[in-house]
Amino acid sequence: MTTVAPLQLSNLIKSFIGLLLGLLVLWSGCGFLAVGDIIMPRGPLLRLLFLGLVLSISAVLAWVLYKNFYHTVLSYDENGFELQRGRGRITGRWQDFSDVSLFHIGRGQFVVRLYKDEGQFEEIPASDLKLDPSEFRFLVTKYVRS
Amino acid sequence: MDQAEYLLKLEQNLMTGSARWIADFTESFRDHTVDGIRFDMLLRAKTRVKGFFLSNIMSFFILPNYRAACFVCGSDQAKRGLRSLLAVMSRYMEAEALKWCWLVIPGHGSFPGALRKAVVRNDVREIGVALVDLDSQEIVTNSSFMGRRMVRHIRCFK
């Protein structure tokens, strides 16, 4: 069985920046509510320590957020696949699907869509998995039609 | 250039290249069968493109919301009868509520005179048809607006 689980740096950075800004806004808001000003430690060393603490907390929370919502692991062989995205998990057998398409979700990102006979579909995020979307589509098509 | 390579380039050009000015080709099927006729490639599109916040708002208010498609079919199939291909496409357009379609027929060597004439004389306004000679890189289309419009977007030989 082949397993693909690349680190999606863009999603990790997005989480980190979002959390960092969120924490800073929260800290400022709390300061304004408590004393009517942004609370900052006195002295350069304490300020550096404070900055390091905020960055560390953001990094840890970003990693937790990334692992729970964005990190994608795909395992597949000629019989089927298992896709885990964050906490969600999808498993499927290639023979349950009847058609395959390459779908452009925007900004150059592609997913491979697997259609069932009833028109329902599952999506494998080929670009997020750092796979060549076109090549992967051909591979999946081969599995589905064999 | 062989046909597989051309199909890849055409797919790329339609989905992420210059054709995005015409429509947002989002989905591509390979070896897709419609009414018993096998098409090498079928791309489905919407004319209302997606983007970031302001682009989405502009797109919503300015652009029409049509659905469209591009069929690609081997020259062997087309030589057997263009009329049957167009009939299948028309039925598909009706079933899927498509406003317009392109039909691209790539092949090696010059196309038979009868096929060229049939393409040039095709006067269905909603369907643009193009014969693409992969050896000489010549493109022949029908004279409708759709036909004339498609040339620069299917000319992807490099």
PDB file of C-alpha atoms in Angstrom:
ATOM      1  CA  MET A   1       0.000   0.000   0.000  1.00  0.00           C
ATOM      2  CA  THR A   2       1.288   3.456  -0.947  1.00  0.00           C
ATOM      3  CA  THR A   3       0.956   6.210   1.645  1.00  0.00           C
ATOM      4  CA  VAL A   4       1.255   9.915   0.912  1.00  0.00           C
ATOM      5  CA  ALA A   5       1.248  12.431   3.755  1.00  0.00           C
ATOM      6  CA  PRO A   6       3.164  15.600   2.898  1.00  0.00           C
ATOM      7  CA  LEU A   7       3.372  18.577   5.212  1.00  0.00           C
ATOM      8  CA  GLN A   8       1.118  21.299   3.803  1.00  0.00           C
ATOM      9  CA  LEU A   9       3.263  24.264   4.683  1.00  0.00           C
ATOM     10  CA  SER A  10       0.815  26.864   3.342  1.00  0.00           C
ATOM     11  CA  ASN A  11      -1.991  25.603   5.594  1.00  0.00           C
ATOM     12  CA  LEU A  12       0.369  25.446   8.564  1.00  0.00           C
ATOM     13  CA  ILE A  13       1.577  29.017   7.989  1.00  0.00           C
ATOM     14  CA  LYS A  14      -2.015  30.178   7.479  1.00  0.00           C
ATOM     15  CA  SER A  15      -2.987  28.637  10.840  1.00  0.00           C
ATOM     16  CA  PHE A  16       0.061  30.135  12.562  1.00  0.00           C
ATOM     17  CA  ILE A  17      -0.526  33.672  11.274  1.00  0.00           C
ATOM     18  CA  GLY A  18      -4.245  33.505  12.042  1.00  0.00           C
ATOM     19  CA  LEU A  19      -3.617  32.355  15.593  1.00  0.00           C
ATOM     20  CA  LEU A  20      -0.807  34.862  16.156  1.00  0.00           C
ATOM     21  CA  LEU A  21      -3.015  37.750  15.059  1.00  0.00           C
ATOM     22  CA  GLY A  22      -5.914  36.335  17.077  1.00  0.00           C
ATOM     23  CA  LEU A  23      -3.798  36.079  20.236  1.00  0.00           C
ATOM     24  CA  LEU A  24      -2.447  39.614  19.821  1.00  0.00           C
ATOM     25  CA  VAL A  25      -5.924  41.031  19.291  1.00  0.00           C
ATOM     26  CA  LEU A  26      -7.182  39.059  22.309  1.00  0.00           C
ATOM     27  CA  TRP A  27      -4.298  40.305  24.470  1.00  0.00           C
ATOM     28  CA  SER A  28      -4.885  43.909  23.374  1.00  0.00           C
ATOM     29  CA  GLY A  29      -8.630  43.607  23.962  1.00  0.00           C
ATOM     30  CA  CYS A  30      -8.117  42.184  27.461  1.00  0.00           C
ATOM     31  CA  GLY A  31      -5.647  44.971  28.225  1.00  0.00           C
ATOM     32  CA  PHE A  32      -8.081  47.665  27.086  1.00  0.00           C
ATOM     33  CA  LEU A  33     -10.876  46.143  29.141  1.00  0.00           C
ATOM     34  CA  ALA A  34      -8.703  45.783  32.250  1.00  0.00           C
ATOM     35  CA  VAL A  35      -6.608  48.970  32.328  1.00  0.00           C
ATOM     36  CA  GLY A  36      -7.636  50.940  29.234  1.00  0.00           C
ATOM     37  CA  ASP A  37      -4.327  50.323  27.430  1.00  0.00           C
ATOM     38  CA  ILE A  38      -2.293  47.546  25.799  1.00  0.00           C
ATOM     39  CA  ILE A  39      -0.391  45.750  28.556  1.00  0.00           C
ATOM     40  CA  MET A  40       3.299  45.387  27.627  1.00  0.00           C
ATOM     41  CA  PRO A  41       6.098  44.143  29.902  1.00  0.00           C
ATOM     42  CA  ARG A  42       8.738  46.700  30.829  1.00  0.00           C
ATOM     43  CA  GLY A  43      12.276  46.349  29.628  1.00  0.00           C
ATOM     44  CA  PRO A  44      13.593  44.830  26.353  1.00  0.00           C
ATOM     45  CA  LEU A  45      14.347  41.406  27.832  1.00  0.00           C
ATOM     46  CA  LEU A  46      10.860  40.930  29.207  1.00  0.00           C
ATOM     47  CA  ARG A  47       9.380  42.151  25.921  1.00  0.00           C
ATOM     48  CA  LEU A  48      11.474  39.634  23.986  1.00  0.00           C
ATOM     49  CA  LEU A  49      10.377  36.914  26.389  1.00  0.00           C
ATOM     50  CA  PHE A  50       6.760  37.969  25.943  1.00  0.00           C
ATOM     51  CA  LEU A  51       7.129  37.890  22.150  1.00  0.00           C
ATOM     52  CA  GLY A  52       8.764  34.451  22.361  1.00  0.00           C
ATOM     53  CA  LEU A  53       5.929  33.197  24.555  1.00  0.00           C
ATOM     54  CA  VAL A  54       3.238  34.458  22.121  1.00  0.00           C
ATOM     55  CA  LEU A  55       5.100  32.959  19.153  1.00  0.00           C
ATOM     56  CA  SER A  56       5.518  29.633  20.966  1.00  0.00           C
ATOM     57  CA  ILE A  57       1.867  29.448  21.974  1.00  0.00           C
ATOM     58  CA  SER A  58       0.816  30.323  18.390  1.00  0.00           C
ATOM     59  CA  ALA A  59       3.146  27.685  16.956  1.00  0.00           C
ATOM     60  CA  VAL A  60       1.846  24.947  19.266  1.00  0.00           C
ATOM     61  CA  LEU A  61      -1.800  25.886  18.684  1.00  0.00           C
ATOM     62  CA  ALA A  62      -1.174  26.143  14.895  1.00  0.00           C
ATOM     63  CA  TRP A  63       0.287  22.636  14.871  1.00  0.00           C
ATOM     64  CA  VAL A  64      -2.737  21.291  16.794  1.00  0.00           C
ATOM     65  CA  LEU A  65      -5.121  23.124  14.448  1.00  0.00           C
ATOM     66  CA  TYR A  66      -3.257  21.881  11.362  1.00  0.00           C
ATOM     67  CA  LYS A  67      -3.218  18.265  12.561  1.00  0.00           C
ATOM     68  CA  ASN A  68      -6.919  18.349  13.439  1.00  0.00           C
ATOM     69  CA  PHE A  69      -8.264  20.115  10.356  1.00  0.00           C
ATOM     70  CA  TYR A  70      -5.795  20.211   7.449  1.00  0.00           C
ATOM     71  CA  HIS A  71      -3.269  17.395   7.562  1.00  0.00           C
ATOM     72  CA  THR A  72      -4.104  14.909   4.832  1.00  0.00           C
ATOM     73  CA  VAL A  73      -2.964  11.310   4.603  1.00  0.00           C
ATOM     74  CA  LEU A  74      -3.797   9.142   1.617  1.00  0.00           C
ATOM     75  CA  SER A  75      -3.141   5.404   1.517  1.00  0.00           C
ATOM     76  CA  TYR A  76      -4.028   3.508  -1.616  1.00  0.00           C
ATOM     77  CA  ASP A  77      -3.394   0.343  -3.556  1.00  0.00           C
ATOM     78  CA  GLU A  78      -5.053  -1.351  -6.526  1.00  0.00           C
ATOM     79  CA  ASN A  79      -8.103  -2.333  -4.419  1.00  0.00           C
ATOM     80  CA  GLY A  80      -9.052   0.886  -2.695  1.00  0.00           C
ATOM     81  CA  PHE A  81      -8.009   3.915  -0.724  1.00  0.00           C
ATOM     82  CA  GLU A  82      -8.194   5.521   2.693  1.00  0.00           C
ATOM     83  CA  LEU A  83      -8.180   9.288   2.974  1.00  0.00           C
ATOM     84  CA  GLN A  84      -7.765  11.027   6.303  1.00  0.00           C
ATOM     85  CA  ARG A  85      -8.162  14.787   6.443  1.00  0.00           C
ATOM     86  CA  GLY A  86      -7.819  16.177   9.926  1.00  0.00           C
ATOM     87  CA  ARG A  87     -10.153  14.077  12.043  1.00  0.00           C
ATOM     88  CA  GLY A  88     -12.289  12.972   9.094  1.00  0.00           C
ATOM     89  CA  ARG A  89     -11.690   9.639   7.418  1.00  0.00           C
ATOM     90  CA  ILE A  90     -13.034   8.251   4.142  1.00  0.00           C
ATOM     91  CA  THR A  91     -12.432   4.759   2.832  1.00  0.00           C
ATOM     92  CA  GLY A  92     -13.495   3.401  -0.507  1.00  0.00           C
ATOM     93  CA  ARG A  93     -12.971   0.609  -2.986  1.00  0.00           C
ATOM     94  CA  TRP A  94     -12.210   1.600  -6.558  1.00  0.00           C
ATOM     95  CA  GLN A  95     -14.870  -0.799  -7.830  1.00  0.00           C
ATOM     96  CA  ASP A  96     -17.581   1.219  -6.036  1.00  0.00           C
ATOM     97  CA  PHE A  97     -16.949   4.119  -8.414  1.00  0.00           C
ATOM     98  CA  SER A  98     -17.870   4.410 -12.061  1.00  0.00           C
ATOM     99  CA  ASP A  99     -16.266   7.615 -13.303  1.00  0.00           C
ATOM    100  CA  VAL A 100     -13.270   9.808 -12.574  1.00  0.00           C
ATOM    101  CA  SER A 101     -12.682  13.476 -13.284  1.00  0.00           C
ATOM    102  CA  LEU A 102     -10.070  16.105 -12.643  1.00  0.00           C
ATOM    103  CA  PHE A 103     -11.632  19.097 -10.904  1.00  0.00           C
ATOM    104  CA  HIS A 104     -10.075  22.556 -10.629  1.00  0.00           C
ATOM    105  CA  ILE A 105     -11.069  24.109  -7.305  1.00  0.00           C
ATOM    106  CA  GLY A 106      -9.294  27.402  -8.055  1.00  0.00           C
ATOM    107  CA  ARG A 107      -5.851  29.029  -7.713  1.00  0.00           C
ATOM    108  CA  GLY A 108      -4.248  26.104  -9.567  1.00  0.00           C
ATOM    109  CA  GLN A 109      -5.436  23.537  -6.994  1.00  0.00           C
ATOM    110  CA  PHE A 110      -6.922  20.286  -8.254  1.00  0.00           C
ATOM    111  CA  VAL A 111      -8.885  17.425  -6.750  1.00  0.00           C
ATOM    112  CA  VAL A 112      -9.652  14.069  -8.329  1.00  0.00           C
ATOM    113  CA  ARG A 113     -13.367  13.348  -8.197  1.00  0.00           C
ATOM    114  CA  LEU A 114     -14.645   9.794  -7.997  1.00  0.00           C
ATOM    115  CA  TYR A 115     -18.256   9.415  -9.090  1.00  0.00           C
ATOM    116  CA  LYS A 116     -20.668   6.724  -8.023  1.00  0.00           C
ATOM    117  CA  ASP A 117     -23.523   5.651 -10.285  1.00  0.00           C
ATOM    118  CA  GLU A 118     -26.037   7.760  -8.358  1.00  0.00           C
ATOM    119  CA  GLY A 119     -24.062  10.940  -9.075  1.00  0.00           C
ATOM    120  CA  GLN A 120     -22.555  11.130  -5.575  1.00  0.00           C
ATOM    121  CA  PHE A 121     -18.840  11.706  -5.484  1.00  0.00           C
ATOM    122  CA  GLU A 122     -15.784  11.650  -3.242  1.00  0.00           C
ATOM    123  CA  GLU A 123     -12.827  13.977  -3.699  1.00  0.00           C
ATOM    124  CA  ILE A 124      -9.138  13.229  -3.296  1.00  0.00           C
ATOM    125  CA  PRO A 125      -7.178  16.489  -2.886  1.00  0.00           C
ATOM    126  CA  ALA A 126      -4.328  15.704  -5.275  1.00  0.00           C
ATOM    127  CA  SER A 127      -2.693  19.141  -5.087  1.00  0.00           C
ATOM    128  CA  ASP A 128      -2.742  19.178  -1.265  1.00  0.00           C
ATOM    129  CA  LEU A 129      -1.093  15.771  -1.322  1.00  0.00           C
ATOM    130  CA  LYS A 130       1.637  17.174  -3.599  1.00  0.00           C
ATOM    131  CA  LEU A 131       0.756  14.624  -6.283  1.00  0.00           C
ATOM    132  CA  ASP A 132       0.754  15.418  -9.999  1.00  0.00           C
ATOM    133  CA  PRO A 133      -3.045  15.803 -10.410  1.00  0.00           C
ATOM    134  CA  SER A 134      -3.100  14.700 -14.039  1.00  0.00           C
ATOM    135  CA  GLU A 135      -0.896  11.636 -13.494  1.00  0.00           C
ATOM    136  CA  PHE A 136      -2.815  10.675 -10.371  1.00  0.00           C
ATOM    137  CA  ARG A 137      -6.099  11.013 -12.274  1.00  0.00           C
ATOM    138  CA  PHE A 138      -4.822   8.542 -14.897  1.00  0.00           C
ATOM    139  CA  LEU A 139      -3.724   6.111 -12.178  1.00  0.00           C
ATOM    140  CA  VAL A 140      -7.098   6.291 -10.419  1.00  0.00           C
ATOM    141  CA  THR A 141      -8.918   5.905 -13.753  1.00  0.00           C
ATOM    142  CA  LYS A 142      -6.894   2.745 -14.392  1.00  0.00           C
ATOM    143  CA  TYR A 143      -7.866   1.327 -10.971  1.00  0.00           C
ATOM    144  CA  VAL A 144     -11.549   2.257 -11.376  1.00  0.00           C
ATOM    145  CA  ARG A 145     -11.845   0.745 -14.853  1.00  0.00           C
ATOM    146  CA  SER A 146      -9.855  -2.409 -14.191  1.00  0.00           C
TER     147      SER A 146
ATOM    148  CA  MET B   1       3.249  16.476 -31.214  1.00  0.00           C
ATOM    149  CA  ASP B   2       1.212  13.390 -30.455  1.00  0.00           C
ATOM    150  CA  GLN B   3      -2.438  13.483 -29.543  1.00  0.00           C
ATOM    151  CA  ALA B   4      -1.980  12.617 -25.844  1.00  0.00           C
ATOM    152  CA  GLU B   5       0.434  15.524 -25.420  1.00  0.00           C
ATOM    153  CA  TYR B   6      -1.939  17.886 -27.230  1.00  0.00           C
ATOM    154  CA  LEU B   7      -4.835  16.784 -25.023  1.00  0.00           C
ATOM    155  CA  LEU B   8      -2.809  17.512 -21.890  1.00  0.00           C
ATOM    156  CA  LYS B   9      -1.861  20.966 -23.151  1.00  0.00           C
ATOM    157  CA  LEU B  10      -5.397  21.718 -24.264  1.00  0.00           C
ATOM    158  CA  GLU B  11      -6.761  20.605 -20.896  1.00  0.00           C
ATOM    159  CA  GLN B  12      -4.258  22.805 -19.097  1.00  0.00           C
ATOM    160  CA  ASN B  13      -4.978  25.789 -21.334  1.00  0.00           C
ATOM    161  CA  LEU B  14      -8.709  25.471 -20.863  1.00  0.00           C
ATOM    162  CA  MET B  15      -8.617  24.931 -17.103  1.00  0.00           C
ATOM    163  CA  THR B  16      -5.892  27.310 -16.009  1.00  0.00           C
ATOM    164  CA  GLY B  17      -4.764  29.154 -19.139  1.00  0.00           C
ATOM    165  CA  SER B  18      -6.143  31.716 -21.561  1.00  0.00           C
ATOM    166  CA  ALA B  19      -9.576  30.105 -21.897  1.00  0.00           C
ATOM    167  CA  ARG B  20     -10.439  31.258 -18.388  1.00  0.00           C
ATOM    168  CA  TRP B  21     -11.285  34.613 -20.008  1.00  0.00           C
ATOM    169  CA  ILE B  22     -14.094  32.824 -21.849  1.00  0.00           C
ATOM    170  CA  ALA B  23     -15.344  30.403 -19.191  1.00  0.00           C
ATOM    171  CA  ASP B  24     -14.243  28.660 -16.038  1.00  0.00           C
ATOM    172  CA  PHE B  25     -13.529  25.126 -17.246  1.00  0.00           C
ATOM    173  CA  THR B  26     -13.539  23.343 -13.914  1.00  0.00           C
ATOM    174  CA  GLU B  27     -13.981  19.659 -14.626  1.00  0.00           C
ATOM    175  CA  SER B  28     -12.325  17.330 -17.104  1.00  0.00           C
ATOM    176  CA  PHE B  29     -13.335  13.769 -17.965  1.00  0.00           C
ATOM    177  CA  ARG B  30     -11.160  11.489 -20.091  1.00  0.00           C
ATOM    178  CA  ASP B  31     -12.542   8.769 -22.389  1.00  0.00           C
ATOM    179  CA  HIS B  32     -16.062   9.819 -21.554  1.00  0.00           C
ATOM    180  CA  THR B  33     -18.982   8.155 -23.309  1.00  0.00           C
ATOM    181  CA  VAL B  34     -22.069  10.176 -24.177  1.00  0.00           C
ATOM    182  CA  ASP B  35     -24.988   8.397 -25.866  1.00  0.00           C
ATOM    183  CA  GLY B  36     -22.719   5.576 -26.985  1.00  0.00           C
ATOM    184  CA  ILE B  37     -20.070   7.853 -28.523  1.00  0.00           C
ATOM    185  CA  ARG B  38     -16.688   7.935 -26.844  1.00  0.00           C
ATOM    186  CA  PHE B  39     -15.084  11.349 -26.498  1.00  0.00           C
ATOM    187  CA  ASP B  40     -11.366  11.532 -25.717  1.00  0.00           C
ATOM    188  CA  MET B  41     -11.995  14.418 -23.365  1.00  0.00           C
ATOM    189  CA  LEU B  42     -14.971  16.373 -22.072  1.00  0.00           C
ATOM    190  CA  LEU B  43     -14.560  19.567 -20.084  1.00  0.00           C
ATOM    191  CA  ARG B  44     -17.429  21.266 -18.333  1.00  0.00           C
ATOM    192  CA  ALA B  45     -17.490  24.976 -17.608  1.00  0.00           C
ATOM    193  CA  LYS B  46     -19.421  27.858 -16.134  1.00  0.00           C
ATOM    194  CA  THR B  47     -19.152  31.388 -17.426  1.00  0.00           C
ATOM    195  CA  ARG B  48     -19.286  32.886 -13.941  1.00  0.00           C
ATOM    196  CA  VAL B  49     -15.713  32.575 -12.739  1.00  0.00           C
ATOM    197  CA  LYS B  50     -14.660  32.235  -9.124  1.00  0.00           C
ATOM    198  CA  GLY B  51     -12.057  34.341  -7.398  1.00  0.00           C
ATOM    199  CA  PHE B  52     -11.362  36.271  -4.254  1.00  0.00           C
ATOM    200  CA  PHE B  53     -13.912  38.473  -2.492  1.00  0.00           C
ATOM    201  CA  LEU B  54     -14.105  41.430  -4.914  1.00  0.00           C
ATOM    202  CA  SER B  55     -13.761  39.224  -8.012  1.00  0.00           C
ATOM    203  CA  ASN B  56     -16.667  37.112  -6.766  1.00  0.00           C
ATOM    204  CA  ILE B  57     -18.861  40.169  -6.269  1.00  0.00           C
ATOM    205  CA  MET B  58     -17.950  41.583  -9.686  1.00  0.00           C
ATOM    206  CA  SER B  59     -18.441  38.204 -11.323  1.00  0.00           C
ATOM    207  CA  PHE B  60     -21.861  37.833  -9.686  1.00  0.00           C
ATOM    208  CA  PHE B  61     -23.129  41.195 -10.924  1.00  0.00           C
ATOM    209  CA  ILE B  62     -21.449  41.418 -14.323  1.00  0.00           C
ATOM    210  CA  LEU B  63     -20.965  37.970 -15.824  1.00  0.00           C
ATOM    211  CA  PRO B  64     -23.773  35.808 -17.209  1.00  0.00           C
ATOM    212  CA  ASN B  65     -24.279  32.460 -15.503  1.00  0.00           C
ATOM    213  CA  TYR B  66     -24.138  30.006 -18.401  1.00  0.00           C
ATOM    214  CA  ARG B  67     -22.949  26.438 -18.448  1.00  0.00           C
ATOM    215  CA  ALA B  68     -20.762  25.319 -21.315  1.00  0.00           C
ATOM    216  CA  ALA B  69     -18.600  22.395 -22.397  1.00  0.00           C
ATOM    217  CA  CYS B  70     -15.749  21.435 -24.660  1.00  0.00           C
ATOM    218  CA  PHE B  71     -15.779  18.026 -26.338  1.00  0.00           C
ATOM    219  CA  VAL B  72     -12.636  16.529 -27.828  1.00  0.00           C
ATOM    220  CA  CYS B  73     -13.027  13.662 -30.206  1.00  0.00           C
ATOM    221  CA  GLY B  74     -10.553  11.693 -32.318  1.00  0.00           C
ATOM    222  CA  SER B  75     -10.511  12.305 -36.049  1.00  0.00           C
ATOM    223  CA  ASP B  76     -11.519   8.672 -36.759  1.00  0.00           C
ATOM    224  CA  GLN B  77     -14.794   9.199 -34.972  1.00  0.00           C
ATOM    225  CA  ALA B  78     -15.388  12.485 -36.805  1.00  0.00           C
ATOM    226  CA  LYS B  79     -14.635  10.917 -40.192  1.00  0.00           C
ATOM    227  CA  ARG B  80     -17.443   8.437 -39.548  1.00  0.00           C
ATOM    228  CA  GLY B  81     -19.918  11.302 -39.387  1.00  0.00           C
ATOM    229  CA  LEU B  82     -19.870  14.808 -38.023  1.00  0.00           C
ATOM    230  CA  ARG B  83     -23.641  14.996 -38.061  1.00  0.00           C
ATOM    231  CA  SER B  84     -24.042  12.192 -35.498  1.00  0.00           C
ATOM    232  CA  LEU B  85     -21.465  13.854 -33.235  1.00  0.00           C
ATOM    233  CA  LEU B  86     -23.288  17.161 -33.391  1.00  0.00           C
ATOM    234  CA  ALA B  87     -26.594  15.428 -32.712  1.00  0.00           C
ATOM    235  CA  VAL B  88     -25.157  13.788 -29.582  1.00  0.00           C
ATOM    236  CA  MET B  89     -23.747  17.132 -28.463  1.00  0.00           C
ATOM    237  CA  SER B  90     -27.065  18.873 -29.022  1.00  0.00           C
ATOM    238  CA  ARG B  91     -28.885  16.285 -26.925  1.00  0.00           C
ATOM    239  CA  TYR B  92     -26.241  16.599 -24.198  1.00  0.00           C
ATOM    240  CA  MET B  93     -26.575  20.397 -24.282  1.00  0.00           C
ATOM    241  CA  GLU B  94     -30.314  20.128 -23.851  1.00  0.00           C
ATOM    242  CA  ALA B  95     -30.079  17.582 -21.044  1.00  0.00           C
ATOM    243  CA  GLU B  96     -27.411  19.511 -19.132  1.00  0.00           C
ATOM    244  CA  ALA B  97     -28.796  22.982 -19.930  1.00  0.00           C
ATOM    245  CA  LEU B  98     -25.613  24.126 -21.662  1.00  0.00           C
ATOM    246  CA  LYS B  99     -25.617  27.430 -23.494  1.00  0.00           C
ATOM    247  CA  TRP B 100     -22.756  26.660 -25.870  1.00  0.00           C
ATOM    248  CA  CYS B 101     -20.201  23.976 -26.729  1.00  0.00           C
ATOM    249  CA  TRP B 102     -16.930  23.546 -28.488  1.00  0.00           C
ATOM    250  CA  LEU B 103     -15.965  20.449 -30.419  1.00  0.00           C
ATOM    251  CA  VAL B 104     -12.244  19.965 -31.039  1.00  0.00           C
ATOM    252  CA  ILE B 105     -11.163  17.257 -33.471  1.00  0.00           C
ATOM    253  CA  PRO B 106      -7.393  16.737 -33.389  1.00  0.00           C
ATOM    254  CA  GLY B 107      -5.702  14.498 -35.919  1.00  0.00           C
ATOM    255  CA  HIS B 108      -2.517  13.868 -37.845  1.00  0.00           C
ATOM    256  CA  GLY B 109      -2.343  14.896 -41.491  1.00  0.00           C
ATOM    257  CA  SER B 110      -4.854  16.857 -43.486  1.00  0.00           C
ATOM    258  CA  PHE B 111      -8.515  16.087 -42.986  1.00  0.00           C
ATOM    259  CA  PRO B 112     -10.718  14.800 -45.827  1.00  0.00           C
ATOM    260  CA  GLY B 113     -12.271  17.536 -47.951  1.00  0.00           C
ATOM    261  CA  ALA B 114     -15.807  16.410 -47.109  1.00  0.00           C
ATOM    262  CA  LEU B 115     -15.128  16.747 -43.378  1.00  0.00           C
ATOM    263  CA  ARG B 116     -13.548  20.178 -43.825  1.00  0.00           C
ATOM    264  CA  LYS B 117     -16.542  21.338 -45.842  1.00  0.00           C
ATOM    265  CA  ALA B 118     -18.952  19.929 -43.263  1.00  0.00           C
ATOM    266  CA  VAL B 119     -17.132  21.825 -40.512  1.00  0.00           C
ATOM    267  CA  VAL B 120     -16.920  25.124 -42.382  1.00  0.00           C
ATOM    268  CA  ARG B 121     -20.574  24.946 -43.411  1.00  0.00           C
ATOM    269  CA  ASN B 122     -21.783  24.057 -39.913  1.00  0.00           C
ATOM    270  CA  ASP B 123     -24.053  26.954 -39.007  1.00  0.00           C
ATOM    271  CA  VAL B 124     -25.210  25.925 -35.528  1.00  0.00           C
ATOM    272  CA  ARG B 125     -24.616  29.128 -33.576  1.00  0.00           C
ATOM    273  CA  GLU B 126     -24.173  27.474 -30.179  1.00  0.00           C
ATOM    274  CA  ILE B 127     -21.527  24.987 -31.297  1.00  0.00           C
ATOM    275  CA  GLY B 128     -18.001  25.865 -32.360  1.00  0.00           C
ATOM    276  CA  VAL B 129     -16.224  23.108 -34.291  1.00  0.00           C
ATOM    277  CA  ALA B 130     -12.497  22.970 -34.978  1.00  0.00           C
ATOM    278  CA  LEU B 131     -10.307  20.578 -36.919  1.00  0.00           C
ATOM    279  CA  VAL B 132      -6.771  20.614 -35.543  1.00  0.00           C
ATOM    280  CA  ASP B 133      -3.995  19.194 -37.715  1.00  0.00           C
ATOM    281  CA  LEU B 134      -1.254  18.319 -35.228  1.00  0.00           C
ATOM    282  CA  ASP B 135       1.391  17.934 -37.958  1.00  0.00           C
ATOM    283  CA  SER B 136       0.998  21.236 -39.788  1.00  0.00           C
ATOM    284  CA  GLN B 137      -0.601  22.986 -36.770  1.00  0.00           C
ATOM    285  CA  GLU B 138      -3.416  24.198 -39.016  1.00  0.00           C
ATOM    286  CA  ILE B 139      -6.802  24.896 -37.449  1.00  0.00           C
ATOM    287  CA  VAL B 140     -10.038  25.003 -39.430  1.00  0.00           C
ATOM    288  CA  THR B 141     -13.198  26.182 -37.677  1.00  0.00           C
ATOM    289  CA  ASN B 142     -16.760  26.919 -38.597  1.00  0.00           C
ATOM    290  CA  SER B 143     -17.576  30.537 -39.232  1.00  0.00           C
ATOM    291  CA  SER B 144     -19.923  31.045 -36.296  1.00  0.00           C
ATOM    292  CA  PHE B 145     -18.915  33.347 -33.451  1.00  0.00           C
ATOM    293  CA  MET B 146     -18.199  30.344 -31.229  1.00  0.00           C
ATOM    294  CA  GLY B 147     -15.991  28.818 -33.917  1.00  0.00           C
ATOM    295  CA  ARG B 148     -13.967  31.963 -34.524  1.00  0.00           C
ATOM    296  CA  ARG B 149     -13.595  32.590 -30.800  1.00  0.00           C
ATOM    297  CA  MET B 150     -12.105  29.200 -29.977  1.00  0.00           C
ATOM    298  CA  VAL B 151      -9.052  29.336 -32.251  1.00  0.00           C
ATOM    299  CA  ARG B 152      -6.614  31.128 -29.936  1.00  0.00           C
ATOM    300  CA  HIS B 153      -7.550  28.949 -26.978  1.00  0.00           C
ATOM    301  CA  ILE B 154      -7.055  25.608 -28.686  1.00  0.00           C
ATOM    302  CA  ARG B 155      -3.822  26.653 -30.378  1.00  0.00           C
ATOM    303  CA  CYS B 156      -1.542  25.124 -27.753  1.00  0.00           C
ATOM    304  CA  PHE B 157       1.204  23.325 -29.651  1.00  0.00           C
ATOM    305  CA  LYS B 158       4.227  24.585 -27.676  1.00  0.00           C
TER     306      LYS B 158
END
